[in-house]
CSV table of C-alpha atoms in Angstrom, one decimal:
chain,number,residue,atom,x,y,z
Y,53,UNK,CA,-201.4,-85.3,-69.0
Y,54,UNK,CA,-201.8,-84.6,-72.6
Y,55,UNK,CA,-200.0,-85.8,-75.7
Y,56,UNK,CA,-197.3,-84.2,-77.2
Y,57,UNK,CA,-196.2,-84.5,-80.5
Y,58,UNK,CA,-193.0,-85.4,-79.8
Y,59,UNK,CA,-193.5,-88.5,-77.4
Y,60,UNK,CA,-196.3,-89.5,-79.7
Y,61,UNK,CA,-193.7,-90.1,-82.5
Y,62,UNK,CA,-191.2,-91.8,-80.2
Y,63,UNK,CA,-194.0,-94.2,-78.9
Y,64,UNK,CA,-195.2,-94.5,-82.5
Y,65,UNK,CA,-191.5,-95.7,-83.5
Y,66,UNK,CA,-191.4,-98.0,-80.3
Y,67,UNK,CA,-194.1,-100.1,-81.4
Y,68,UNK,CA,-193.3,-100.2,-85.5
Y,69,UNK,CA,-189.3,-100.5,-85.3
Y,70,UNK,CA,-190.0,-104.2,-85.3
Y,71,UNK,CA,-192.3,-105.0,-88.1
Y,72,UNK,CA,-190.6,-102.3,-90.4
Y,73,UNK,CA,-187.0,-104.4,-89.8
Y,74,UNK,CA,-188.7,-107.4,-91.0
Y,75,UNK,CA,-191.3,-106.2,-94.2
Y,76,UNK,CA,-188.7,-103.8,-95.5
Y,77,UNK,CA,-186.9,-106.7,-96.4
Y,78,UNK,CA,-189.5,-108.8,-97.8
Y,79,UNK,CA,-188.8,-107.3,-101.5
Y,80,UNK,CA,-185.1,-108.0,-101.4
Y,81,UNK,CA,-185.9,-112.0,-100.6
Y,82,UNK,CA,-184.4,-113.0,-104.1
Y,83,UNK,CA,-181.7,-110.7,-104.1
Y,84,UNK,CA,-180.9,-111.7,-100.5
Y,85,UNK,CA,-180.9,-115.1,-101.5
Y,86,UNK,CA,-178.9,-114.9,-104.4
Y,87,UNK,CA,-176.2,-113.8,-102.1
Y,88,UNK,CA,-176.6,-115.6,-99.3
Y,89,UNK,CA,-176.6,-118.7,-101.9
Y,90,UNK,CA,-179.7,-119.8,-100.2
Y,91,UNK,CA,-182.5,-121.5,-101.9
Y,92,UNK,CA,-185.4,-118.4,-102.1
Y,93,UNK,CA,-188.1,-120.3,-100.2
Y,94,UNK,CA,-185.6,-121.0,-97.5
Y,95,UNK,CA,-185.8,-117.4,-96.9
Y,96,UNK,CA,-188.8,-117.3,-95.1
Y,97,UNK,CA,-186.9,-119.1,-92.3
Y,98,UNK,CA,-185.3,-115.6,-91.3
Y,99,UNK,CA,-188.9,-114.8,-90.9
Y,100,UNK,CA,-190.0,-117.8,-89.1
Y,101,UNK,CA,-187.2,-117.8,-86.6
Y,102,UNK,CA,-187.7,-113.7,-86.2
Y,103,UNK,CA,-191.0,-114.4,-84.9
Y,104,UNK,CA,-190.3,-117.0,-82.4
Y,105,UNK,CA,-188.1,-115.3,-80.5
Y,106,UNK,CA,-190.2,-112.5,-80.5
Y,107,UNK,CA,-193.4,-114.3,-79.6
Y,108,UNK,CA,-191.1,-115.7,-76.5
Y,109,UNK,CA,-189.3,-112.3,-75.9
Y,110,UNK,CA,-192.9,-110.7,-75.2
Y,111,UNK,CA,-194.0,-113.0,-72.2
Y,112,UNK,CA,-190.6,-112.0,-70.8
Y,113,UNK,CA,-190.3,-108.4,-71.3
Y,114,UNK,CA,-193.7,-107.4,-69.7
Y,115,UNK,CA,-192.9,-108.9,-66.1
Y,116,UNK,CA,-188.9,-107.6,-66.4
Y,117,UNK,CA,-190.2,-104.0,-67.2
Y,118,UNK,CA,-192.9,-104.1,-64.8
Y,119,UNK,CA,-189.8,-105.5,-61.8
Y,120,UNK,CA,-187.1,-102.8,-62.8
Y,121,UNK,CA,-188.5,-100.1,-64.9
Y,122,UNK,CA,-189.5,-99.7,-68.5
Y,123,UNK,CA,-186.3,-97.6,-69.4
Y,124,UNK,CA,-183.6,-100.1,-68.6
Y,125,UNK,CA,-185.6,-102.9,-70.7
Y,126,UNK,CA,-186.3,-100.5,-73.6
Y,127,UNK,CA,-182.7,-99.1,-73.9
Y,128,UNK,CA,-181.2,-103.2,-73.9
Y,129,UNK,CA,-183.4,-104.2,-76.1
Y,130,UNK,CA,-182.5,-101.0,-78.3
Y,131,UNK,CA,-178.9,-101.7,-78.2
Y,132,UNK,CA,-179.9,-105.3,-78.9
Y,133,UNK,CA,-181.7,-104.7,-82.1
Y,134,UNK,CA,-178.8,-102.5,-83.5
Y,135,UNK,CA,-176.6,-104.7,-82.8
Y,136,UNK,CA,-178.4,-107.6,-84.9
Y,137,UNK,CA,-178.8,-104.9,-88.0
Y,138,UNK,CA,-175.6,-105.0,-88.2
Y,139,UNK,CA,-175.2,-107.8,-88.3
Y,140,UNK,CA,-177.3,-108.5,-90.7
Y,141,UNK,CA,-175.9,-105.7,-93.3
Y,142,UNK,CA,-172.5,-108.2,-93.4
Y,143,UNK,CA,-174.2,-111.3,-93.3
Y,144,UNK,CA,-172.7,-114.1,-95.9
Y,145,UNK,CA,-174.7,-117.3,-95.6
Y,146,UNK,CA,-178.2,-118.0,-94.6
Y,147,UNK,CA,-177.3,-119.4,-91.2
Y,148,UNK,CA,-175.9,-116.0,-90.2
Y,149,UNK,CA,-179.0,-114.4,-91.5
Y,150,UNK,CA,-180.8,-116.7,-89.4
Y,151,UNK,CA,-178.7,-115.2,-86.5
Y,152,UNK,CA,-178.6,-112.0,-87.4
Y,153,UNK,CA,-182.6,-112.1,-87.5
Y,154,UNK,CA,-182.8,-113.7,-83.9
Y,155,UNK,CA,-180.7,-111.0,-82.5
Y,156,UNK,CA,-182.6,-108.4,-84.1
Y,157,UNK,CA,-185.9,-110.0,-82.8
Y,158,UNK,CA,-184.4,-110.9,-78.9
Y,159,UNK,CA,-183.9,-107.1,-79.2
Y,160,UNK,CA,-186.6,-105.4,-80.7
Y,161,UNK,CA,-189.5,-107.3,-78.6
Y,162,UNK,CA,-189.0,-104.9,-75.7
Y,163,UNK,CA,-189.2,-101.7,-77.5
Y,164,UNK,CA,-192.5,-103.3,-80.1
Y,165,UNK,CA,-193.9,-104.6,-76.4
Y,166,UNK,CA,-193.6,-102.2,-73.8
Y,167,UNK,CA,-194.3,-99.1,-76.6
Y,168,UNK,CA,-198.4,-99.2,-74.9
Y,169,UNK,CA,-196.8,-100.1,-71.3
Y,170,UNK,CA,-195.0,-96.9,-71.5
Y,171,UNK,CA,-198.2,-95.2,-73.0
Y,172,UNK,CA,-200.4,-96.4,-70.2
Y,173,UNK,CA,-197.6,-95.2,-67.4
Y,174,UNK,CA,-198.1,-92.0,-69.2
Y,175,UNK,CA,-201.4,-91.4,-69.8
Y,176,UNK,CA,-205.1,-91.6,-68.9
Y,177,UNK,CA,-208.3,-91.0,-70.4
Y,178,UNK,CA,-208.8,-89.3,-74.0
Y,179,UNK,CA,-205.2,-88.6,-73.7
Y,180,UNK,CA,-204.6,-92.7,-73.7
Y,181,UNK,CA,-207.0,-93.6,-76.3
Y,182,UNK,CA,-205.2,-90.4,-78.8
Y,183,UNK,CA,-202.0,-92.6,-77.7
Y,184,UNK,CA,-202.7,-96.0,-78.4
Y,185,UNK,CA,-204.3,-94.8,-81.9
Y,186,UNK,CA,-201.2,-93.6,-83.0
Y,187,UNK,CA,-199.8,-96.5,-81.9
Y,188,UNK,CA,-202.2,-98.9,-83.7
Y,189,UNK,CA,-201.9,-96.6,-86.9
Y,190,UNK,CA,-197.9,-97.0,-87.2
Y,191,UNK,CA,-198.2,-100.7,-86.1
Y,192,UNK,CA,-200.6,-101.0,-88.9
Y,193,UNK,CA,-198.8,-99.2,-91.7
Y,194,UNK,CA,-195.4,-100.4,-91.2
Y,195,UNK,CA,-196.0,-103.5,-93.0
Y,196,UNK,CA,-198.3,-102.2,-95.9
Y,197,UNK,CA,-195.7,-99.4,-96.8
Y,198,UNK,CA,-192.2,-100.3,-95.6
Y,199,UNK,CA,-192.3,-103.4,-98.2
Y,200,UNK,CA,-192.4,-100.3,-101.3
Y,201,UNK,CA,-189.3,-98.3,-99.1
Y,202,UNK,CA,-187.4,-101.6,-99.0
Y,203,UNK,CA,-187.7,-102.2,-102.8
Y,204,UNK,CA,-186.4,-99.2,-103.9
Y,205,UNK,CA,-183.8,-99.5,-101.8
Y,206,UNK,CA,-183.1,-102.5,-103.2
Y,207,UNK,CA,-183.3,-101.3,-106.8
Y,208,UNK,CA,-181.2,-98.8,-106.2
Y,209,UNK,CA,-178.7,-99.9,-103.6
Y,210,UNK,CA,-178.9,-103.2,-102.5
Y,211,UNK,CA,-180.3,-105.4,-99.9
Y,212,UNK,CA,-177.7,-104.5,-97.0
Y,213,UNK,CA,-179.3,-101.2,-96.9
Y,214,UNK,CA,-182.1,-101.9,-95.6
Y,215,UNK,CA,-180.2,-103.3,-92.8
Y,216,UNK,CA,-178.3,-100.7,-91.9
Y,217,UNK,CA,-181.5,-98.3,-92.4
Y,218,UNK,CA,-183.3,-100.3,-89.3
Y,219,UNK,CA,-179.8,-100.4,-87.2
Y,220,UNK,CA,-180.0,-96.0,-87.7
Y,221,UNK,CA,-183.6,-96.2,-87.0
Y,222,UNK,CA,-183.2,-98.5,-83.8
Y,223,UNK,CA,-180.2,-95.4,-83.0
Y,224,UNK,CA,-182.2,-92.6,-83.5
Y,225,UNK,CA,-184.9,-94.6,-80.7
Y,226,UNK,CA,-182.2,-94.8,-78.2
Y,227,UNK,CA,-181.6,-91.4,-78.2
Y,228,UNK,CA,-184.8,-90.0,-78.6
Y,229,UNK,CA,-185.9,-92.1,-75.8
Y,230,UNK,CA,-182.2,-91.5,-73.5
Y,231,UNK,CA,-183.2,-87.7,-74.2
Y,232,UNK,CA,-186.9,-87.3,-74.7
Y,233,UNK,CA,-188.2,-89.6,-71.4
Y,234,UNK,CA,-187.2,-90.5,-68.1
Y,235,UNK,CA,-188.4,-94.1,-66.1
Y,236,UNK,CA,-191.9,-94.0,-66.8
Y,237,UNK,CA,-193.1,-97.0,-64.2
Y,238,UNK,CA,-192.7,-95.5,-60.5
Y,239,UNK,CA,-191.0,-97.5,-58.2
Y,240,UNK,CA,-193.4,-97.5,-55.7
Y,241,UNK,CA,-196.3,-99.3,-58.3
Y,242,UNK,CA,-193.3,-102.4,-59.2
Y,243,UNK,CA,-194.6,-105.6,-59.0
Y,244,UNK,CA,-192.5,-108.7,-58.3
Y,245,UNK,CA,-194.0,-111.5,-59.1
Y,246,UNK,CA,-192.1,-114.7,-59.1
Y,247,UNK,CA,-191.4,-116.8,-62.2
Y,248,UNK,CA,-193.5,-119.2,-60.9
Y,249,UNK,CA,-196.1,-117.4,-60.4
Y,250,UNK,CA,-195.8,-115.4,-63.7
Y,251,UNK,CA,-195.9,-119.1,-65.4
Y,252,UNK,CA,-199.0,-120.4,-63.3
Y,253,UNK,CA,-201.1,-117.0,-64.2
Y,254,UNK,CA,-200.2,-118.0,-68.3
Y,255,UNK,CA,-201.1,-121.0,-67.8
Y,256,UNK,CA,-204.4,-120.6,-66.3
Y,257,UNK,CA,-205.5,-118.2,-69.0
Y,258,UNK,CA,-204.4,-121.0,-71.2
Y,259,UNK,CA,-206.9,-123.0,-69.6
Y,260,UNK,CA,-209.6,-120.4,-70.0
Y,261,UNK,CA,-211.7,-121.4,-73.0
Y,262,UNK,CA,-213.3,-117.8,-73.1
Y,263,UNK,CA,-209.3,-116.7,-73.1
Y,264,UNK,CA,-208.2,-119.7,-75.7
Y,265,UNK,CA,-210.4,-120.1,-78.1
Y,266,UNK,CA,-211.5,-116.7,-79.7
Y,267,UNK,CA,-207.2,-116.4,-79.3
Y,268,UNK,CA,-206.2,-118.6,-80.9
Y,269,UNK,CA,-208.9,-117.7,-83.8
Y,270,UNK,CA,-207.3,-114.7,-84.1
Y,271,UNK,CA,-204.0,-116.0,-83.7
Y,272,UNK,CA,-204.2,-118.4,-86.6
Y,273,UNK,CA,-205.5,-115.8,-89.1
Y,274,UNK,CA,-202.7,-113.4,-88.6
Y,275,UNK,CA,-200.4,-116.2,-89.1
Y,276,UNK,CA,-201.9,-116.5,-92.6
Y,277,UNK,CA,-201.1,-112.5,-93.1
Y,278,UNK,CA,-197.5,-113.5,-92.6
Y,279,UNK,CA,-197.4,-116.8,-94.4
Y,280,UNK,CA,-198.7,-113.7,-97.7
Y,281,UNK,CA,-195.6,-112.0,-96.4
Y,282,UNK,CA,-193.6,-115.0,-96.6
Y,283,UNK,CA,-194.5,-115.6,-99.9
Y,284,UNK,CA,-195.1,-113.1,-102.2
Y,285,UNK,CA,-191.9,-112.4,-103.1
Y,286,UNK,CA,-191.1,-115.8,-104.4
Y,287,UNK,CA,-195.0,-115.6,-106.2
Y,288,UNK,CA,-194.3,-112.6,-107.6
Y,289,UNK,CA,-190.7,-111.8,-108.3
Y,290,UNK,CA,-189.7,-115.3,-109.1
Y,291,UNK,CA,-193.1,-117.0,-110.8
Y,292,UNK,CA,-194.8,-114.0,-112.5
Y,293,UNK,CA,-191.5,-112.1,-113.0
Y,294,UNK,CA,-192.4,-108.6,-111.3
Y,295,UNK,CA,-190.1,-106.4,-110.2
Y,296,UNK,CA,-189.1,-105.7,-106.5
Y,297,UNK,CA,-190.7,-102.1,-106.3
Y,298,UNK,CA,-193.7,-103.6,-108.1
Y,299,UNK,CA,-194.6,-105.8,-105.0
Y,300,UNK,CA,-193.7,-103.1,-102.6
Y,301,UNK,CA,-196.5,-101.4,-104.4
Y,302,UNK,CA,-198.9,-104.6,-103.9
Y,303,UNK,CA,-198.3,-104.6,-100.3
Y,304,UNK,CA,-198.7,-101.1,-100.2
Y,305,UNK,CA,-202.2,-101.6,-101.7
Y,306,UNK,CA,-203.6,-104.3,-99.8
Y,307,UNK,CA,-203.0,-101.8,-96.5
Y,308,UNK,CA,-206.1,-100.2,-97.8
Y,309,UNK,CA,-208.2,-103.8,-97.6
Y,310,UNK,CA,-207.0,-104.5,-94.4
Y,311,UNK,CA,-207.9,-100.7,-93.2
Y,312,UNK,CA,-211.2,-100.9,-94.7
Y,313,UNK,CA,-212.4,-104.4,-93.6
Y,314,UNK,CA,-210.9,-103.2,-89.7
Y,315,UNK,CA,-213.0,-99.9,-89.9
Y,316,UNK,CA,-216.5,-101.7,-91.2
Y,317,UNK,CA,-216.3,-104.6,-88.5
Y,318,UNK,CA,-216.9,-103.1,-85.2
Y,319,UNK,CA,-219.9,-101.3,-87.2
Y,320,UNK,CA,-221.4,-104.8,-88.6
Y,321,UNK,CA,-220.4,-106.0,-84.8
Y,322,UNK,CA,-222.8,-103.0,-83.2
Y,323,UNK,CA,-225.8,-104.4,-85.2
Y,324,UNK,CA,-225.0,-108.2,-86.0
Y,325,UNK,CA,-222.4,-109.3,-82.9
Y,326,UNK,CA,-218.8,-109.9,-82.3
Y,327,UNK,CA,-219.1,-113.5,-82.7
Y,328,UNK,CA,-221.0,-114.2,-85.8
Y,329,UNK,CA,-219.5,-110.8,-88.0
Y,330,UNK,CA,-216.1,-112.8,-86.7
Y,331,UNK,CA,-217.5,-115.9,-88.1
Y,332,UNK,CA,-218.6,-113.9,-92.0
Y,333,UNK,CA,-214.6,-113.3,-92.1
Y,334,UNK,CA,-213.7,-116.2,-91.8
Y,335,UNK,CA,-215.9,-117.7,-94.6
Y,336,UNK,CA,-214.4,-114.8,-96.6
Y,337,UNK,CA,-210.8,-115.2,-95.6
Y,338,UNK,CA,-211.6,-119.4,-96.5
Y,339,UNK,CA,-212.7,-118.0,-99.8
Y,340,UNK,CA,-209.4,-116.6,-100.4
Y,341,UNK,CA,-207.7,-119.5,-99.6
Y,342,UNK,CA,-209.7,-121.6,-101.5
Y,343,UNK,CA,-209.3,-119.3,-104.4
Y,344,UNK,CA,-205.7,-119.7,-103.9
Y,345,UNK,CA,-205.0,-123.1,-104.1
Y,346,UNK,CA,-207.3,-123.5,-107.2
Y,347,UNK,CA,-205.3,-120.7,-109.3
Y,348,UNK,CA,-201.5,-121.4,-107.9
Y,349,UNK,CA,-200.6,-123.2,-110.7
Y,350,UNK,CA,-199.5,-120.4,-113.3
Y,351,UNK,CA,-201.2,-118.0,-111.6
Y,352,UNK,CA,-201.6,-114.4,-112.6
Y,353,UNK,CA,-201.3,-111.0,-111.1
Y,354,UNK,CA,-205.3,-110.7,-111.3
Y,355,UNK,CA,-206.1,-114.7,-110.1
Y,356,UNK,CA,-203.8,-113.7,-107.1
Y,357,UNK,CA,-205.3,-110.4,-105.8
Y,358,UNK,CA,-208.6,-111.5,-106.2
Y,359,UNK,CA,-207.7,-114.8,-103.7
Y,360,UNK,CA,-205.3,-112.5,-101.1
Y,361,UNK,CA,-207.9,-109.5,-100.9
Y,362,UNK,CA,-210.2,-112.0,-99.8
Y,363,UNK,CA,-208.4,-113.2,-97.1
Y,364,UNK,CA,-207.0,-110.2,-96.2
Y,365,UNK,CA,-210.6,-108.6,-96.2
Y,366,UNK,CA,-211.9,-111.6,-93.5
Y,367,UNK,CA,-208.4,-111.5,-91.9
Y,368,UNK,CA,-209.5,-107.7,-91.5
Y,369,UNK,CA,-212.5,-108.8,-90.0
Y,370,UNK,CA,-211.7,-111.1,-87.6
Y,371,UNK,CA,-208.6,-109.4,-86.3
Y,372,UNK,CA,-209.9,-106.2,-83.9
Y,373,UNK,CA,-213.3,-108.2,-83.1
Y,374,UNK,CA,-211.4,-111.3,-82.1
Y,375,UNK,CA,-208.7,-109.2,-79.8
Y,376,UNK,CA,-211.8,-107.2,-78.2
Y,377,UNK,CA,-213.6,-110.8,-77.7
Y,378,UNK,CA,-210.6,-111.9,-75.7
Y,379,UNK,CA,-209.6,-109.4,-73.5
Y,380,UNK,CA,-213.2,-108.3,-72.9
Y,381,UNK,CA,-213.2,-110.8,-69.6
Y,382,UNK,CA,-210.1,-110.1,-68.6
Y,383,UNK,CA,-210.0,-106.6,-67.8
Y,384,UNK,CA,-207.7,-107.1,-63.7
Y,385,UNK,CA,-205.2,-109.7,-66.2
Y,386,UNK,CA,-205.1,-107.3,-69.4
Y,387,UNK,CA,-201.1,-106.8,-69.1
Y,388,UNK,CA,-200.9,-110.6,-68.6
Y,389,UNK,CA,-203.8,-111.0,-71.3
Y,390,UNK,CA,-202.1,-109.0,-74.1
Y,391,UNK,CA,-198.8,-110.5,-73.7
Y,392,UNK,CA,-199.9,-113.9,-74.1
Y,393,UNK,CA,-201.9,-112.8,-77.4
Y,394,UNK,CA,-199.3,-111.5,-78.5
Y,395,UNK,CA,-197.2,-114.7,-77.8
Y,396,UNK,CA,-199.4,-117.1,-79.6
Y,397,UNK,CA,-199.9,-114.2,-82.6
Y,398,UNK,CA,-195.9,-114.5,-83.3
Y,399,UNK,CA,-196.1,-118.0,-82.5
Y,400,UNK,CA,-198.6,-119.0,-85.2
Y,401,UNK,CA,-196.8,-116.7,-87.6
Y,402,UNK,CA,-193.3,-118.1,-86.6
Y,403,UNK,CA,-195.3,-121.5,-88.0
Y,404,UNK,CA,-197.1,-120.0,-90.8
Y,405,UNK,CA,-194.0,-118.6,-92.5
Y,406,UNK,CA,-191.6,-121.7,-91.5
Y,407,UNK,CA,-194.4,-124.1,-93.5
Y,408,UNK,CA,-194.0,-121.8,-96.6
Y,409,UNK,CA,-190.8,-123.2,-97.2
Y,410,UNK,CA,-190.8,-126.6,-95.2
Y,411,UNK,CA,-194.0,-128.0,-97.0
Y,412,UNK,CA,-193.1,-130.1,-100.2
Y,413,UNK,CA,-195.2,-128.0,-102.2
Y,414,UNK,CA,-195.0,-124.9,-104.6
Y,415,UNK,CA,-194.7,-121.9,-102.6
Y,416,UNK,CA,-198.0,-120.7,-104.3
Y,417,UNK,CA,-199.7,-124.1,-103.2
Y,418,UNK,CA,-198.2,-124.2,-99.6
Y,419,UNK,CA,-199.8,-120.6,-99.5
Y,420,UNK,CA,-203.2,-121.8,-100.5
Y,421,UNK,CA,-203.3,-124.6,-98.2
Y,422,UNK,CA,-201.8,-122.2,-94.7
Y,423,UNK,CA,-204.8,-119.9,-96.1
Y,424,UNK,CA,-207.1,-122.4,-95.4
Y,425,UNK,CA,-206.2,-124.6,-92.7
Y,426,UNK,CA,-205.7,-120.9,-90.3
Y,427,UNK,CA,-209.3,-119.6,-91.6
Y,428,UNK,CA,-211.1,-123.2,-90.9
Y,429,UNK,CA,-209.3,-123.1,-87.7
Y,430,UNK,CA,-210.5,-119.1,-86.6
Y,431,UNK,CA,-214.1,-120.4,-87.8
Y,432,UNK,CA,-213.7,-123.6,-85.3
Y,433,UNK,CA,-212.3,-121.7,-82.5
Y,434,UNK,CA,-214.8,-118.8,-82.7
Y,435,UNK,CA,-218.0,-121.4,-83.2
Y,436,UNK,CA,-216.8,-123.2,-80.2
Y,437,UNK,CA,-216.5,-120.2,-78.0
Y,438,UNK,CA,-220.2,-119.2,-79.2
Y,439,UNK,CA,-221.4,-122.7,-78.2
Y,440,UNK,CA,-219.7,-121.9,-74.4
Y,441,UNK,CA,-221.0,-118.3,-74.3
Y,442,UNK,CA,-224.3,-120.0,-74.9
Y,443,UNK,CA,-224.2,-122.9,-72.4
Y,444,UNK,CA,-223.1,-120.1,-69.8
Y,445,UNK,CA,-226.2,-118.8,-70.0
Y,446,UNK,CA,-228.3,-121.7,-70.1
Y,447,UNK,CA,-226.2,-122.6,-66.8
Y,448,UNK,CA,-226.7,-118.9,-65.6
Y,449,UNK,CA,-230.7,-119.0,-66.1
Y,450,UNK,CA,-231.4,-122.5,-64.7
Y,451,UNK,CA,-229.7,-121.3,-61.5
Y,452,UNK,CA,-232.0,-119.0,-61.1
């Protein structure tokens, strides 16, 4: 089947509605605050709980949608996510926030999840891998370039826009996808596993080193992408006094790292291997965060880039070469697989961002020291799966 234009967008949406609701905000943080008479560092706990209900909401919506249909799950989930918009446009104190957010993520998992399910029900082929680009593409620009949307919304409007500019987003989804597709998973290919059979397959990846290790590697460095989310607006709107539209165009400009560093490491991979390019990154995203904690004390615009495009740059690095390293043995679990990466990625971000503002240090500080502790980590994780890779094949040859 070939792609249209048409579904390509929807899908596109599907998988970005999620990460748009949350980085289009980002800018607003000390407005937000302001109003919601919240501390600003506390508002990185409407990020922190956002992504742990999503990192739990994606090890449920993959077995639900594969029992009764993609459609049904979707649509909820849509109506879900609108519904916690909207809330969040009239919210009044941070603990509503807070509520607003989890709604909003409860809901939104399904579509952000279930966006490649619905591409792999529909396509094979060249037709799959044109589909899942897109899909990577939006995923990936929605948080360099939503940030810059957000802030001039919030110059010129206010905060609550934003909100209700997801909740008509999350509207238009539902109706494009009530309109524009049917049930894309046949009955006849529903599978109905047990809950307790669903918790025993986690848990044995879990207890797969080649599974855990290079996952939580990867894991742990995207956590330290979304403590840099977390952050910057309190590092630069509050401490260096920049305006709101000026760090939606700093966000907007470290995209362009992260797409260059993804694009030059499966080429350094091809000639060098997975493992040890994987392990370069993470030297150079520990550079970063090293860089960091040295310059957070009245740090400047330049002292600042310098340390974030560094980690960015490994974080770049690691991130397509560590998912690849995981999934590679699991090619009969990869619905199982992905889900559970994608668990631990939101989990180790729901951390990364709650530490920004529950550490009792400087937010610039308590970014410096997240940097580094997630890039030592990877560097562990990915050294220790080497070491088992390469007693596997010791074992392997003195067998035979």
């Amino acid at each position: 089947m070939s792609t249209s234009s048409r579904t390509l967008a929807l899908l596109s949406g599907l998988a970005a509605v999620g990460t748009l609701s949350t980085t289009i905000i980002l800018p607003s943080f000390p407005a937000m605050a302001a109003s919601l008479n919240a501390a600003p560092q506390d508002m990185a706990l409407t990020l922190s709980c956002f992504f742990l209900v999503f990192a739990v909401g994606q090890l449920l919506v993959g077995p639900l949608s594969d029992r009764y249909g993609r459609r049904p799950v979707i649509l909820s989930g849509l109506v879900l996510f609108v519904l916690g918009s909207l809330l969040g446009a009239s919210a009044t104190d941070l603990n509503s926030m807070i509520a607003a957010r989890v709604i909003q993520a409860a809901g939104v998992c399904a579509a952000s999840v279930l966006a490649r399910a619905v591409a792999r029900d529909l396509y094979d082929g060249p037709a799959l891998a044109k589909a899942l680009a897109f899909i990577m593409v939006a995923m990936a620009a929605a948080p360099g370039f939503s940030p810059l949307l957000g802030s001039l919304i919030d110059s010129h409007l206010g905060w609550r826009i934003s909100f209700l500019l997801v909740a008509a987003a999350g509207v238009i989804l539902i109706v494009g996808y009530t309109f524009s597709l049917g049930e894309t998973h046949a009955p006849s290919a529903r599978l109905k596993m047990t809950a307790s059979a669903i918790v025993k397959a986690y848990l044995q990846l879990l207890g797969d080193r080649r599974f855990a290790l290079p996952a939580l590697a990867v894991s742990l460095v995207i956590g330290g992408l979304y403590a840099f989310f977390a952050a910057a607006p309190a590092i630069m709107i509050r401490g260096m006094g920049y305006s709101s539209v000026q760090l939606g165009l700093f966000f907007a400009a470290t995209v362009f790292v992260v797409f260059s560093s993804g694009i030059l490491a499966p080429k350094l991979a091809q000639r060098w291997g997975s493992v040890p390019v994987a392990l370069t990154g993470g030297a150079v995203a520990l550079t970063g965060g090293v860089l960091q904690v040295l310059f957070y004390q009245d740090q400047q615009l330049g002292q600042f880039s310098i340390a974030i495009c560094l980690f960015l740059a490994g974080m770049g690095v690691i991130n397509p070469l560590g998912i690849a390293i995981t999934l590679q043995p699991f090619a009969e679990q990869a619905g199982l697989a992905s889900s559970l990466l994608g668990f631990l990625q939101m989990a180790v971000a729901a951390t990364a961002t709650w530490l920004i503002s529950a550490l009792p240090l400087s937010t610039g500080l308590s970014l410096g020291a997240t940097l580094c502790t997630g890039a030592v980590a990877a560097m562990i994780g990915f050294a220790l799966h080497r070491q088992n890779d390469l007693q596997a094949i010791n074992q392997q040859v003195a067998r035979q």
